[in-house]
mmCIF file of C-alpha atoms in Angstrom:
data_model
loop_
_atom_site.group_PDB
_atom_site.id
_atom_site.type_symbol
_atom_site.label_atom_id
_atom_site.label_comp_id
_atom_site.label_asym_id
_atom_site.label_seq_id
_atom_site.Cartn_x
_atom_site.Cartn_y
_atom_site.Cartn_z
ATOM 1 C CA UNK A 1 35.128 -31.300 -66.882
ATOM 2 C CA UNK A 2 37.694 -28.659 -66.010
ATOM 3 C CA UNK A 3 38.727 -26.230 -68.730
ATOM 4 C CA UNK A 4 42.378 -26.645 -69.458
ATOM 5 C CA UNK A 5 44.584 -24.642 -71.747
ATOM 6 C CA UNK A 6 45.583 -26.184 -75.020
ATOM 7 C CA UNK A 7 49.112 -27.542 -75.140
ATOM 8 C CA UNK A 8 51.597 -24.956 -76.388
ATOM 9 C CA UNK A 9 51.913 -24.825 -80.153
ATOM 10 C CA UNK A 10 55.269 -25.732 -81.667
ATOM 11 C CA UNK A 11 57.542 -22.685 -81.862
ATOM 12 C CA UNK A 12 57.251 -22.490 -85.645
ATOM 13 C CA UNK A 13 53.433 -22.229 -85.354
ATOM 14 C CA UNK A 14 53.456 -19.326 -82.901
ATOM 15 C CA UNK A 15 52.836 -15.772 -84.053
ATOM 16 C CA UNK A 16 55.833 -13.457 -84.341
ATOM 17 C CA UNK A 17 54.844 -11.726 -81.101
ATOM 18 C CA UNK A 18 55.473 -14.966 -79.187
ATOM 19 C CA UNK A 19 52.181 -16.798 -78.901
ATOM 20 C CA UNK A 20 49.407 -16.747 -76.386
ATOM 21 C CA UNK A 21 50.375 -16.380 -72.756
ATOM 22 C CA UNK A 22 46.804 -17.302 -71.837
ATOM 23 C CA UNK A 23 46.842 -20.527 -73.852
ATOM 24 C CA UNK A 24 50.150 -21.585 -72.309
ATOM 25 C CA UNK A 25 49.021 -20.925 -68.721
ATOM 26 C CA UNK A 26 47.727 -23.763 -66.525
ATOM 27 C CA UNK A 27 44.619 -22.165 -65.073
ATOM 28 C CA UNK A 28 43.921 -22.701 -61.382
ATOM 29 C CA UNK A 29 40.834 -24.870 -60.920
ATOM 30 C CA UNK A 30 39.271 -22.298 -58.588
ATOM 31 C CA UNK A 31 39.324 -19.689 -61.384
ATOM 32 C CA UNK A 32 37.675 -22.067 -63.831
ATOM 33 C CA UNK A 33 35.036 -23.023 -61.265
ATOM 34 C CA UNK A 34 34.370 -19.347 -60.495
ATOM 35 C CA UNK A 35 33.762 -18.706 -64.199
ATOM 36 C CA UNK A 36 31.507 -21.767 -64.405
ATOM 37 C CA UNK A 37 29.557 -20.524 -61.369
ATOM 38 C CA UNK A 38 29.291 -17.062 -62.943
ATOM 39 C CA UNK A 39 27.605 -18.545 -66.034
ATOM 40 C CA UNK A 40 25.380 -20.846 -63.949
ATOM 41 C CA UNK A 41 24.280 -18.014 -61.669
ATOM 42 C CA UNK A 42 23.711 -15.529 -64.494
ATOM 43 C CA UNK A 43 21.670 -18.158 -66.353
ATOM 44 C CA UNK A 44 19.472 -18.618 -63.286
ATOM 45 C CA UNK A 45 19.004 -14.838 -63.091
ATOM 46 C CA UNK A 46 17.978 -14.743 -66.756
ATOM 47 C CA UNK A 47 15.478 -17.560 -66.125
ATOM 48 C CA UNK A 48 14.003 -15.655 -63.134
ATOM 49 C CA UNK A 49 14.127 -12.325 -64.996
ATOM 50 C CA UNK A 50 16.130 -10.980 -62.052
ATOM 51 C CA UNK A 51 17.606 -7.889 -63.673
ATOM 52 C CA UNK A 52 18.889 -6.369 -60.412
ATOM 53 C CA UNK A 53 20.972 -9.419 -59.472
ATOM 54 C CA UNK A 54 22.263 -9.820 -63.024
ATOM 55 C CA UNK A 55 23.454 -6.207 -63.107
ATOM 56 C CA UNK A 56 25.798 -6.847 -60.158
ATOM 57 C CA UNK A 57 27.850 -9.230 -62.314
ATOM 58 C CA UNK A 58 28.658 -6.612 -64.950
ATOM 59 C CA UNK A 59 30.967 -3.636 -65.241
ATOM 60 C CA UNK A 60 29.051 -0.345 -65.709
ATOM 61 C CA UNK A 61 30.972 0.210 -68.977
ATOM 62 C CA UNK A 62 30.268 -3.255 -70.421
ATOM 63 C CA UNK A 63 30.288 -3.623 -74.209
ATOM 64 C CA UNK A 64 28.107 -6.183 -75.919
ATOM 65 C CA UNK A 65 26.561 -7.726 -78.999
ATOM 66 C CA UNK A 66 23.309 -9.624 -79.041
ATOM 67 C CA UNK A 67 20.237 -10.795 -80.837
ATOM 68 C CA UNK A 68 18.588 -7.372 -80.968
ATOM 69 C CA UNK A 69 21.567 -5.029 -80.744
ATOM 70 C CA UNK A 70 24.586 -4.968 -83.021
ATOM 71 C CA UNK A 71 26.552 -2.907 -80.515
ATOM 72 C CA UNK A 72 25.652 -1.955 -76.950
ATOM 73 C CA UNK A 73 27.701 0.347 -74.711
ATOM 74 C CA UNK A 74 27.081 0.482 -70.975
ATOM 75 C CA UNK A 75 25.137 -1.600 -68.508
ATOM 76 C CA UNK A 76 22.021 0.572 -68.589
ATOM 77 C CA UNK A 77 21.779 0.170 -72.373
ATOM 78 C CA UNK A 78 22.510 -3.563 -72.198
ATOM 79 C CA UNK A 79 19.690 -4.082 -69.732
ATOM 80 C CA UNK A 80 17.189 -1.733 -71.394
ATOM 81 C CA UNK A 81 17.791 -2.609 -75.030
ATOM 82 C CA UNK A 82 18.907 -6.235 -74.887
ATOM 83 C CA UNK A 83 17.887 -8.025 -71.688
ATOM 84 C CA UNK A 84 14.439 -6.442 -71.384
ATOM 85 C CA UNK A 85 13.788 -7.160 -75.073
ATOM 86 C CA UNK A 86 14.503 -10.877 -74.651
ATOM 87 C CA UNK A 87 14.129 -12.247 -71.119
ATOM 88 C CA UNK A 88 10.387 -11.599 -70.612
ATOM 89 C CA UNK A 89 9.524 -13.624 -73.742
ATOM 90 C CA UNK A 90 11.508 -16.790 -72.983
ATOM 91 C CA UNK A 91 11.505 -19.544 -70.372
ATOM 92 C CA UNK A 92 13.829 -22.242 -69.044
ATOM 93 C CA UNK A 93 17.079 -20.392 -69.835
ATOM 94 C CA UNK A 94 20.190 -22.295 -68.753
ATOM 95 C CA UNK A 95 23.871 -22.173 -69.692
ATOM 96 C CA UNK A 96 25.164 -25.682 -70.387
ATOM 97 C CA UNK A 97 28.403 -25.188 -68.485
ATOM 98 C CA UNK A 98 29.497 -28.795 -68.673
ATOM 99 C CA UNK A 99 30.865 -27.745 -72.087
ATOM 100 C CA UNK A 100 32.431 -24.479 -70.862
ATOM 101 C CA UNK A 101 35.635 -23.373 -72.551
ATOM 102 C CA UNK A 102 37.722 -20.640 -70.975
ATOM 103 C CA UNK A 103 41.150 -19.107 -70.568
ATOM 104 C CA UNK A 104 42.586 -17.102 -67.688
ATOM 105 C CA UNK A 105 45.489 -14.655 -67.932
ATOM 106 C CA UNK A 106 48.710 -15.583 -66.109
ATOM 107 C CA UNK A 107 48.142 -12.755 -63.590
ATOM 108 C CA UNK A 108 44.598 -14.150 -63.083
ATOM 109 C CA UNK A 109 42.903 -10.754 -63.522
ATOM 110 C CA UNK A 110 41.400 -11.295 -66.982
ATOM 111 C CA UNK A 111 39.566 -14.242 -68.484
ATOM 112 C CA UNK A 112 37.060 -15.238 -71.080
ATOM 113 C CA UNK A 113 34.540 -18.022 -71.208
ATOM 114 C CA UNK A 114 32.277 -19.437 -73.856
ATOM 115 C CA UNK A 115 29.416 -21.859 -73.536
ATOM 116 C CA UNK A 116 26.164 -22.791 -75.176
ATOM 117 C CA UNK A 117 22.731 -22.379 -73.641
ATOM 118 C CA UNK A 118 19.193 -23.552 -74.041
ATOM 119 C CA UNK A 119 15.839 -21.880 -73.559
ATOM 120 C CA UNK A 120 12.238 -22.154 -74.645
ATOM 121 C CA UNK A 121 10.845 -19.604 -77.070
ATOM 122 C CA UNK A 122 7.273 -19.055 -78.192
ATOM 123 C CA UNK A 123 5.860 -18.434 -81.645
ATOM 124 C CA UNK A 124 3.274 -15.680 -82.029
ATOM 125 C CA UNK A 125 0.484 -18.267 -81.606
ATOM 126 C CA UNK A 126 1.982 -19.348 -78.260
ATOM 127 C CA UNK A 127 3.434 -22.681 -79.370
ATOM 128 C CA UNK A 128 6.803 -23.456 -77.819
ATOM 129 C CA UNK A 129 10.055 -24.083 -79.675
ATOM 130 C CA UNK A 130 13.607 -24.930 -78.638
ATOM 131 C CA UNK A 131 15.693 -21.779 -78.528
ATOM 132 C CA UNK A 132 19.410 -22.657 -78.227
ATOM 133 C CA UNK A 133 22.346 -20.307 -78.533
ATOM 134 C CA UNK A 134 25.802 -19.397 -77.305
ATOM 135 C CA UNK A 135 27.465 -16.874 -75.025
ATOM 136 C CA UNK A 136 31.000 -15.525 -74.952
ATOM 137 C CA UNK A 137 31.983 -13.317 -72.021
ATOM 138 C CA UNK A 138 35.153 -11.430 -71.091
ATOM 139 C CA UNK A 139 35.880 -10.905 -67.395
ATOM 140 C CA UNK A 140 38.189 -8.741 -65.305
ATOM 141 C CA UNK A 141 38.934 -8.325 -61.608
ATOM 142 C CA UNK A 142 41.386 -6.384 -59.467
ATOM 143 C CA UNK A 143 43.218 -9.395 -58.029
ATOM 144 C CA UNK A 144 42.974 -13.195 -57.898
ATOM 145 C CA UNK A 145 40.146 -14.336 -55.666
ATOM 146 C CA UNK A 146 37.962 -11.277 -56.314
ATOM 147 C CA UNK A 147 34.647 -11.912 -58.081
ATOM 148 C CA UNK A 148 34.758 -11.808 -61.879
ATOM 149 C CA UNK A 149 33.028 -8.790 -63.462
ATOM 150 C CA UNK A 150 31.878 -9.061 -67.039
ATOM 151 C CA UNK A 151 33.160 -6.354 -69.417
ATOM 152 C CA UNK A 152 31.891 -7.879 -72.692
ATOM 153 C CA UNK A 153 29.214 -10.328 -73.785
ATOM 154 C CA UNK A 154 28.215 -11.715 -77.121
ATOM 155 C CA UNK A 155 24.976 -13.654 -76.788
ATOM 156 C CA UNK A 156 23.449 -15.066 -79.950
ATOM 157 C CA UNK A 157 21.065 -17.694 -81.215
ATOM 158 C CA UNK A 158 22.164 -20.692 -83.235
ATOM 159 C CA UNK A 159 21.416 -20.664 -86.963
ATOM 160 C CA UNK A 160 17.821 -21.234 -88.067
ATOM 161 C CA UNK A 161 16.333 -20.406 -84.654
ATOM 162 C CA UNK A 162 13.491 -17.861 -84.797
ATOM 163 C CA UNK A 163 14.823 -14.431 -83.862
ATOM 164 C CA UNK A 164 11.792 -13.420 -81.830
ATOM 165 C CA UNK A 165 9.995 -15.095 -78.958
ATOM 166 C CA UNK A 166 6.542 -13.750 -78.216
ATOM 167 C CA UNK A 167 6.246 -15.239 -74.729
ATOM 168 C CA UNK A 168 3.753 -17.743 -73.421
ATOM 169 C CA UNK A 169 0.151 -16.935 -74.330
ATOM 170 C CA UNK A 170 -2.849 -17.396 -72.065
#
């Protein structure tokens, strides 16, 4: 499935400032596929606990929200206080990008994507549980064709999923 912009809203439904240029823009398939690949590759890095490779996808001044942090500023803080608090205690992380939703700006230098993910968490006694959630990410780049760099993430668990995973025991 390729993410496509929603059809333009009728003029009377648009905000006074003129509506959403991003929603009215037909995104090039290569931009959508690059965003899909970004999520797929980052998910694989989470699963491998490959912090160094994951860092290369992010802007040094990234802002984020997450399970353990209400507000995170900067890549060092995101890694230290969010990623390293979560990734070692989970397994099988994967973004389900077949359901990806995204928009790309008309100049193709800003975009956002949102998708759900799955992982395996572990109760304190070591028993496994399904640990699904969702990610929203905002991306920028200097010019079309450059790699997307993430400037914001919001990664959170679905409702009623245990907030802590203790990691596999034994």
